[in-house]
mmCIF file of C-alpha atoms and ligand atoms in Angstrom:
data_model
loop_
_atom_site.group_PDB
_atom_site.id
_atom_site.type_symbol
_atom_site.label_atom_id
_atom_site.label_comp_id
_atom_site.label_asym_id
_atom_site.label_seq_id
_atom_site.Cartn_x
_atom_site.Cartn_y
_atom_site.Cartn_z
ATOM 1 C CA UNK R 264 108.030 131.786 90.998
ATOM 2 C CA UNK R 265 109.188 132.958 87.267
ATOM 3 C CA UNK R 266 107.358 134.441 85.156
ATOM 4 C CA UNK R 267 104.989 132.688 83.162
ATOM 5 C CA UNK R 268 106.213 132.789 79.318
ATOM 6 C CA UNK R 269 103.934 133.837 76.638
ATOM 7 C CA UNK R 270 103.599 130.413 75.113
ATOM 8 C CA UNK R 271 102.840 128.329 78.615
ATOM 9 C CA UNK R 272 100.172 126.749 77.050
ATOM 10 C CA UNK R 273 101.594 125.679 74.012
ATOM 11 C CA UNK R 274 104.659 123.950 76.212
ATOM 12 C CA UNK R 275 101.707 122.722 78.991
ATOM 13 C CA UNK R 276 100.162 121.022 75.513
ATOM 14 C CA UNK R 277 102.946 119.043 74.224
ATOM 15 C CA UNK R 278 101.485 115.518 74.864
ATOM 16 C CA UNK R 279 103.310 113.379 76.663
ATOM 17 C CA UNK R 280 106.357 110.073 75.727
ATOM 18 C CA UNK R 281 105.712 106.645 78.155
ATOM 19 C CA UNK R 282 109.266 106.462 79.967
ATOM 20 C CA UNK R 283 109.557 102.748 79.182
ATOM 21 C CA UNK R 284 107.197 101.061 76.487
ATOM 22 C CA UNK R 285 106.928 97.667 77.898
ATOM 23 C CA UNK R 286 105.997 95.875 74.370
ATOM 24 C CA UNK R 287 110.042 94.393 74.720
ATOM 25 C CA UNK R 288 109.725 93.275 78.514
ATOM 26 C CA UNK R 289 109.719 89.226 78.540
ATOM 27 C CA UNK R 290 106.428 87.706 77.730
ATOM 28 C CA UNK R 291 104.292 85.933 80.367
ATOM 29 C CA UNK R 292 102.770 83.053 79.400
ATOM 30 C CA UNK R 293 99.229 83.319 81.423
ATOM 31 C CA UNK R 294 97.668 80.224 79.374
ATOM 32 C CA UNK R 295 100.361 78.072 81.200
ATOM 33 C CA UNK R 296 100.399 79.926 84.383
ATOM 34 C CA UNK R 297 96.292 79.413 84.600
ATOM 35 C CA UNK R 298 96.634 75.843 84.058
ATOM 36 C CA UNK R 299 98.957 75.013 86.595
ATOM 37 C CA UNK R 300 97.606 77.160 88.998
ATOM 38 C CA UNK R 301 94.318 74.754 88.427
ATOM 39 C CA UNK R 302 95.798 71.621 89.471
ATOM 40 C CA UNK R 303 98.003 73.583 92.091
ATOM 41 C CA UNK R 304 97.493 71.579 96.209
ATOM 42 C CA UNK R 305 97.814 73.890 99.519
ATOM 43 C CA UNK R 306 101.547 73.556 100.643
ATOM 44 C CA UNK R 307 101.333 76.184 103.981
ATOM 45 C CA UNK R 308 99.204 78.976 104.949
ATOM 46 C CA UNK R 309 100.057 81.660 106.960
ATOM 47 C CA UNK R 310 97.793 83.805 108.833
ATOM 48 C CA UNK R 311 98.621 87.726 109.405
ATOM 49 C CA UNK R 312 96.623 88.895 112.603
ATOM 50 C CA UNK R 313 95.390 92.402 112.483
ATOM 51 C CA UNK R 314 97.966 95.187 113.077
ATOM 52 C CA UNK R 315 100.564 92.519 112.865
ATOM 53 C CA UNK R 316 102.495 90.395 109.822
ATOM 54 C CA UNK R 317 103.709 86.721 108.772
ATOM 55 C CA UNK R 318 106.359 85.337 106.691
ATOM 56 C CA UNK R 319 106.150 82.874 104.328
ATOM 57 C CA UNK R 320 108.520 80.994 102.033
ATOM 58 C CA UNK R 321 107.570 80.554 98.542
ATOM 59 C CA UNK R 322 109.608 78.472 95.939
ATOM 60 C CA UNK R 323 110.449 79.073 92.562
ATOM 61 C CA UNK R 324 107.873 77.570 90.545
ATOM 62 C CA UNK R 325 105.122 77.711 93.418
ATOM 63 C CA UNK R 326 102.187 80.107 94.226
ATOM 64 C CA UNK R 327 100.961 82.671 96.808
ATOM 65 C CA UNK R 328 97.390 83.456 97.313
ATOM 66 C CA UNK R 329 96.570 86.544 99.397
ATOM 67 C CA UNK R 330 93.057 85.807 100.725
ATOM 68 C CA UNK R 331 91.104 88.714 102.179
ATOM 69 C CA UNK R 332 89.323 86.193 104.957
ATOM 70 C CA UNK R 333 87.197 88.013 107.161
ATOM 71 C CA UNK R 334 86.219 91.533 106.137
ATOM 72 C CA UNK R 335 87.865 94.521 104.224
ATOM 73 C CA UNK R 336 91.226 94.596 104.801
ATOM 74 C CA UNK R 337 94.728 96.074 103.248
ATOM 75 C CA UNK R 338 98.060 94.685 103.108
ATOM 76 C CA UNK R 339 101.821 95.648 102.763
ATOM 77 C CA UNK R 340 103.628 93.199 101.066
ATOM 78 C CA UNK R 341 107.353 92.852 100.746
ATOM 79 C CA UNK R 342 109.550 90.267 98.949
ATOM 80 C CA UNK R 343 113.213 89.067 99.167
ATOM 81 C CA UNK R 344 114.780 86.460 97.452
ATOM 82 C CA UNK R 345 115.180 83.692 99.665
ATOM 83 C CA UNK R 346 118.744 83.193 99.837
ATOM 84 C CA UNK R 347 119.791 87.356 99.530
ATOM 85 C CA UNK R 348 117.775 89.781 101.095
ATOM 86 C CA UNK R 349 120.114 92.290 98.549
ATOM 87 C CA UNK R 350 118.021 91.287 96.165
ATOM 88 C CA UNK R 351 114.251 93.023 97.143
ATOM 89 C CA UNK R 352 110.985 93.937 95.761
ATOM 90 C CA UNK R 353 111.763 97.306 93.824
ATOM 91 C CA UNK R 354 108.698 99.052 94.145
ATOM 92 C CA UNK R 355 110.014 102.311 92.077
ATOM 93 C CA UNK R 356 111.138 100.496 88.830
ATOM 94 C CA UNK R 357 107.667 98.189 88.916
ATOM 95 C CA UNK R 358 106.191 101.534 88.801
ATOM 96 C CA UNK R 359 108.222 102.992 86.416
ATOM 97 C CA UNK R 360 107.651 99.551 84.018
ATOM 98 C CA UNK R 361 103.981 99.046 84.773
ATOM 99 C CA UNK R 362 102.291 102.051 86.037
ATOM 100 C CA UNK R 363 100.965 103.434 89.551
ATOM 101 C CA UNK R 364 99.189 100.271 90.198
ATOM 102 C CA UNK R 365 99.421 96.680 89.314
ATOM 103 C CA UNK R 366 97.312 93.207 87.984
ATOM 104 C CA UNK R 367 97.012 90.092 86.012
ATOM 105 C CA UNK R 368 100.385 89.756 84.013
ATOM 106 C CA UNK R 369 102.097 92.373 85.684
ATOM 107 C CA UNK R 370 105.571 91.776 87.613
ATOM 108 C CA UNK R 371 106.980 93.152 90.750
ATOM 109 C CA UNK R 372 110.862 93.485 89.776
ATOM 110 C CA UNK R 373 113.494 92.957 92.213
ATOM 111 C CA UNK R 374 116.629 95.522 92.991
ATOM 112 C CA UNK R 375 119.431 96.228 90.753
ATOM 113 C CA UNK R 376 121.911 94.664 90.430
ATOM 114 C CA UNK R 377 119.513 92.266 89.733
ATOM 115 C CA UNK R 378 116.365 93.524 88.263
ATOM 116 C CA UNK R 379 114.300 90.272 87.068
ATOM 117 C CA UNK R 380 110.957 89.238 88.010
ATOM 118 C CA UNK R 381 110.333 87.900 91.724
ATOM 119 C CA UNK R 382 106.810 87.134 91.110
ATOM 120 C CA UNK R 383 103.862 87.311 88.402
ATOM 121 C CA UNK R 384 100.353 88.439 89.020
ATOM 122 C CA UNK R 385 98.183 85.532 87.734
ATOM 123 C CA UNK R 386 94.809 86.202 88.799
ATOM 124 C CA UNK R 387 93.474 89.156 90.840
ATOM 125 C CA UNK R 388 89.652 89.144 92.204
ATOM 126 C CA UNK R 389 89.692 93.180 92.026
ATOM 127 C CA UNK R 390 90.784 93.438 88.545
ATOM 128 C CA UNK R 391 87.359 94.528 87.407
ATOM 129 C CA UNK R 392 88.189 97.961 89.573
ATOM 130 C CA UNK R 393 90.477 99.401 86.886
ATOM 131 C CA UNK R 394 90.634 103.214 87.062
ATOM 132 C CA UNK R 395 88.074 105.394 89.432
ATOM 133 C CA UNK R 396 86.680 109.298 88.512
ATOM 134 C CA UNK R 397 89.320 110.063 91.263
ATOM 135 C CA UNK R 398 91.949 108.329 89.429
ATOM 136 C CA UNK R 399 92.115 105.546 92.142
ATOM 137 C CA UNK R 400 93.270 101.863 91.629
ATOM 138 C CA UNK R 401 94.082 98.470 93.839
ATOM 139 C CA UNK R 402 97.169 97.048 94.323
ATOM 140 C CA UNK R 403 99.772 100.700 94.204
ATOM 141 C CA UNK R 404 102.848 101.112 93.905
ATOM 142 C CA UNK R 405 103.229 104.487 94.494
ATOM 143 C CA UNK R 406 102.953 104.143 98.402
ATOM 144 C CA UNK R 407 105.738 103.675 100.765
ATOM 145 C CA UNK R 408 104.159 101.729 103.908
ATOM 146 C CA UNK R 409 102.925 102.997 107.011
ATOM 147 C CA UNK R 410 105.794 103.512 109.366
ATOM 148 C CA UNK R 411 106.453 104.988 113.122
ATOM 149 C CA UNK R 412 108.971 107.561 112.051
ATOM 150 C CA UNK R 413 106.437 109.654 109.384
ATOM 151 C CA UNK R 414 103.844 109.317 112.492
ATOM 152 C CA UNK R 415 106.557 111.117 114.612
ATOM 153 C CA UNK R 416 107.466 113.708 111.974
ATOM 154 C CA UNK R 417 103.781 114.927 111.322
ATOM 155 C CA UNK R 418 101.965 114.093 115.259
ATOM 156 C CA UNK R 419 104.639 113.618 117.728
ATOM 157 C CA UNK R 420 102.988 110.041 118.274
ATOM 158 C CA UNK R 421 104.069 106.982 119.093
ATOM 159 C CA UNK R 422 102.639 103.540 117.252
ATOM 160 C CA UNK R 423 104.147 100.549 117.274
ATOM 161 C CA UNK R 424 101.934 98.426 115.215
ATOM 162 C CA UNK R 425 102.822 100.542 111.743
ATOM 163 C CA UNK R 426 103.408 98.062 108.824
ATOM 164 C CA UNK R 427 107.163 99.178 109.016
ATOM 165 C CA UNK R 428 106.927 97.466 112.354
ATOM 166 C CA UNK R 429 105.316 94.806 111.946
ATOM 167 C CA UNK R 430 106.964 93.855 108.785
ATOM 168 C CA UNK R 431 110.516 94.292 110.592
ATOM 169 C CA UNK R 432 109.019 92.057 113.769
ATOM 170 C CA UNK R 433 108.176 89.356 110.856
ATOM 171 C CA UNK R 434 111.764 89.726 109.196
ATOM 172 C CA UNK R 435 113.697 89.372 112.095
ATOM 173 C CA UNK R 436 111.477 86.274 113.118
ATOM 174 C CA UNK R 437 111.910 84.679 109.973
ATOM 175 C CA UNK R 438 115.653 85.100 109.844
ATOM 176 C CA UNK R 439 116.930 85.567 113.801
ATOM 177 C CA UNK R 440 118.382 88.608 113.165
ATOM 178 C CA UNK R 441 117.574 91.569 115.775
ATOM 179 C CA UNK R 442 115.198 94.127 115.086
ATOM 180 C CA UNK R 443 117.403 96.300 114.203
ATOM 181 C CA UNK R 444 119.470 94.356 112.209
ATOM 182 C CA UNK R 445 116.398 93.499 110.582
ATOM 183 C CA UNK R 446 114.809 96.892 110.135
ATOM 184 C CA UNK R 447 117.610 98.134 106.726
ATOM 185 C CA UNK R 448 115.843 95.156 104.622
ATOM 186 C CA UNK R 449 112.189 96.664 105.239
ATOM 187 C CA UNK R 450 111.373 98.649 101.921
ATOM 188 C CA UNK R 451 108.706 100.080 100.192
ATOM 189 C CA UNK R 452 105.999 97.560 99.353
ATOM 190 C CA UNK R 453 103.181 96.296 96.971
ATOM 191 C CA UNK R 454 100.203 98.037 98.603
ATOM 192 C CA UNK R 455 97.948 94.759 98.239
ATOM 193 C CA UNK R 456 93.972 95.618 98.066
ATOM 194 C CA UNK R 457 94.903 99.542 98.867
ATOM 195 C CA UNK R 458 92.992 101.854 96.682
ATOM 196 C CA UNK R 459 94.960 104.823 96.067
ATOM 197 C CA UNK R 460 95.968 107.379 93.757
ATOM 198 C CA UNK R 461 97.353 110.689 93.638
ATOM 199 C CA UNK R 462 94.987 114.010 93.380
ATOM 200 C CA UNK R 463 94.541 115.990 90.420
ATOM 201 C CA UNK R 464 94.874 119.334 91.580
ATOM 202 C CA UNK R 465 97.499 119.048 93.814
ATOM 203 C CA UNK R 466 98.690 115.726 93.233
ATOM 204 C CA UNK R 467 99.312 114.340 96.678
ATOM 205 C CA UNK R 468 98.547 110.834 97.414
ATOM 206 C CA UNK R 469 95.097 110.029 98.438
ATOM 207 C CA UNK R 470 93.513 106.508 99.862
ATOM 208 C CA UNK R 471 89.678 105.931 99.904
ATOM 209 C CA UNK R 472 88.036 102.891 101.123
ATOM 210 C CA UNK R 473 89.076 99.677 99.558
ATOM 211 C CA UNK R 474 86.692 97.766 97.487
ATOM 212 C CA UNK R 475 88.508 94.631 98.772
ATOM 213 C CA UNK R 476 85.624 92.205 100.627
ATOM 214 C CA UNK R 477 86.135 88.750 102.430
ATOM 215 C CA UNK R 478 86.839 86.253 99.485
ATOM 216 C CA UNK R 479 89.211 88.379 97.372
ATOM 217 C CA UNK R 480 92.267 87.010 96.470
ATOM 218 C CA UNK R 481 95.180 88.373 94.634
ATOM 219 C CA UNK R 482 97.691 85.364 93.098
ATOM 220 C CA UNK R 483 101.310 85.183 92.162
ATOM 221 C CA UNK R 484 103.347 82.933 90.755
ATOM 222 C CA UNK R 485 107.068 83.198 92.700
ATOM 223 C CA UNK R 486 109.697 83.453 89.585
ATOM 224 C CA UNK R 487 112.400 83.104 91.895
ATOM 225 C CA UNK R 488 112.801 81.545 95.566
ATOM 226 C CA UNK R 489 111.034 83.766 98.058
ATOM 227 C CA UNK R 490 110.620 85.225 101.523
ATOM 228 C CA UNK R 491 108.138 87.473 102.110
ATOM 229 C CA UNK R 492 105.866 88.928 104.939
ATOM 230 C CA UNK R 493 102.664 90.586 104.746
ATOM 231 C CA UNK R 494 101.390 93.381 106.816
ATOM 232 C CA UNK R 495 97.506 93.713 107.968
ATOM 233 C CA UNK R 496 97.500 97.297 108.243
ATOM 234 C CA UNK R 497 96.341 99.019 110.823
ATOM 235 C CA UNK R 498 94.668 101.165 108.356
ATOM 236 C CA UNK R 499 92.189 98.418 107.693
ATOM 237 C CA UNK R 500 90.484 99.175 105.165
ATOM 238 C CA UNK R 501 91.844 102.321 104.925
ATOM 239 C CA UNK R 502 88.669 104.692 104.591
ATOM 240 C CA UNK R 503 89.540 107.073 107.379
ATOM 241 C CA UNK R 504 93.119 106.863 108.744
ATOM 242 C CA UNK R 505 96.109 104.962 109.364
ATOM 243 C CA UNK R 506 99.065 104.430 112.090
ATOM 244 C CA UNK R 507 96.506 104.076 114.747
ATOM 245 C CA UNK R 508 94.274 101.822 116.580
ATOM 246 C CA UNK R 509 90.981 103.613 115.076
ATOM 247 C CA UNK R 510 90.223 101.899 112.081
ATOM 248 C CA UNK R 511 88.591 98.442 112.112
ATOM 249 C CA UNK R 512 90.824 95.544 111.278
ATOM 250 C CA UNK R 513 90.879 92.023 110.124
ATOM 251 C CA UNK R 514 92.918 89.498 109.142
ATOM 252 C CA UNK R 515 95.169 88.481 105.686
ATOM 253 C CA UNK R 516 95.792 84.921 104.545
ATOM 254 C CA UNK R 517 98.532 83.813 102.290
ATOM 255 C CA UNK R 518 97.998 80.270 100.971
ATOM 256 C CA UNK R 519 101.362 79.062 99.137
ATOM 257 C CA UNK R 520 100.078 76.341 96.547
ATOM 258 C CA UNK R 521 101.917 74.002 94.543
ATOM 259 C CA UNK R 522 101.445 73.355 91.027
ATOM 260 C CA UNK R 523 101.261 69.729 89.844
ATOM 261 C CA UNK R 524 104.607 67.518 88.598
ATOM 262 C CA UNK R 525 104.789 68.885 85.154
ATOM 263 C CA UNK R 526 102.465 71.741 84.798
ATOM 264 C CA UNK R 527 104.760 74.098 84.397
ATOM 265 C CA UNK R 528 107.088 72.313 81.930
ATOM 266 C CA UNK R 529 108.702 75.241 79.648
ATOM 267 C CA UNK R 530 108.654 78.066 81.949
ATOM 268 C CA UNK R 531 112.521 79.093 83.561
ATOM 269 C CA UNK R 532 113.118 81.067 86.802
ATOM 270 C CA UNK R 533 114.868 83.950 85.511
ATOM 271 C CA UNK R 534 118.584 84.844 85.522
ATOM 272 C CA UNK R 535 119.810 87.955 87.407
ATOM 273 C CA UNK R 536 119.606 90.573 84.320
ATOM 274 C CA UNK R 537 122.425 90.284 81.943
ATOM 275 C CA UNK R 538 124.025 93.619 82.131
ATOM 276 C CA UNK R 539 128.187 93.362 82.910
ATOM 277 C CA UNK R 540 128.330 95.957 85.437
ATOM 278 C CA UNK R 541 131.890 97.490 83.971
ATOM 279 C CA UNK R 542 129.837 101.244 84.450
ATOM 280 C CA UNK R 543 131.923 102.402 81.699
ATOM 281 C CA UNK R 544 135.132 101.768 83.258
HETATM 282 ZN ZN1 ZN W 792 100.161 100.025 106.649
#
């Protein structure tokens, strides 16, 4: 370790510069989204069993509801546009954009080259949560998703029923591809209902038990054409543990809900971000 200089605390003081002020990202017009999520009809609804996922495709223009159904229950979400599964949820830059966790007006961003909105947070039951003592919130992205692999690393165990898994079982359903063709397009995910933060002292990640009950929803509006799965993880409600069949599970609902002819009259999926690419050659 060096040595601690003689004016630590005046360099530990300077306050700190947000990365990205987000006062220039594109506005979101909620009034509109509100309104045409009122008149929006059920198009499909897909159910994830516990332990296990479902796809769902989402248009441009429509929503997904993710209904907490039964009792409290977590869920790993990831997103792809529709017709390039290059183009993926970006968990990192959301972050870096929005902060650890996300909620009404917020954005999940998709993967450079692309970087543009997939989907819009319209209304989220849990919003009244906002920030615990413990510095714990719903809906993180600052988690990666439960996976075999990490289970391996830190046990030796085996468990099949990871959100990794079941999330690659979904993919490769969806599309035909193998499992392990399948398995490079898993990433990391919007931790939906998850309450999570990271400690103070020594800042490792921490989950407690999520507030999430039966009848929570959280609601996005797809910006672009979608295909996503959700995860029920075997975490539950993740109060105790994780990548295991301990924890008492239930089931996730996504509801995919389309708006009425009109209601959206103004708003524009969003072009791929502008930027040419030349990387200074
Ligand atoms: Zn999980």
């Amino acid at each position: 370790m060096g040595q601690r200089p003689q004016d630590a605390d005046a360099r530990r003081a300077v306050p700190p510069v947000i990365c990205y002020p987000n006062e220039t990202l594109p506005a979101v017009d909620m009034p509109l989204y509100l309104a045409a999520l009122e008149g929006a009809t059920l198009v499909s609804s897909h159910l994830a069993a516990p332990r296990d996922a479902t796809h769902f495709h989402v248009k441009a223009g429509q929503f997904f509801r993710i209904s907490c159904v039964d009792g409290p229950q977590v869920g790993d979400l990831n997103l792809w546009n529709a017709h390039d599964l290059s183009e993926r949820f970006y968990s990192g830059k959301t972050r870096a954009l929005h902060g650890t966790h996300v909620s009404e007006g917020e954005r999940l961003w998709s993967s450079f080259p692309h970087l543009r909105p997939m989907a819009t947070i319209v209304q989220d039951s849990l919003a009244w949560y906002g920030m615990d003592a413990f510095g714990g919130s719903v809906h993180d992205v600052i988690g990666t998703r439960c996976d075999p692999y990490t289970g391996m690393l830190l046990s030796g165990d085996t468990y099949h029923y990871c959100c990794h898994s079941n999330i690659t079982r979904a993919l490769a359903d969806a599309t035909g591809m193998s499992l392990h063709e399948a398995e490079p397009h898993v990433h990391d995910v919007l931790n939906v209902f998850m309450c999570t933060g990271f400690t103070r002292d020594t800042g490792q990640y921490f989950m407690k038990a999520s507030p999430v009950r039966a009848g929570d929803t959280l609601v996005m509006l797809a910006e672009i054409d979608l295909l996503g799965v959700l995860s029920a993880c075997p975490g539950g409600d993740c109060s105790s543990e994780h990548s295991s069949d301990v924890a008492q599970c239930y089931p996730l609902q996504v509801d995919v809900l389309e708006p009425a002819a009109g209601a959206l009259d103004g708003w524009q999926s969003p072009a791929p971000n502008a930027y040419d690419r030349t990387h200074g050659r």
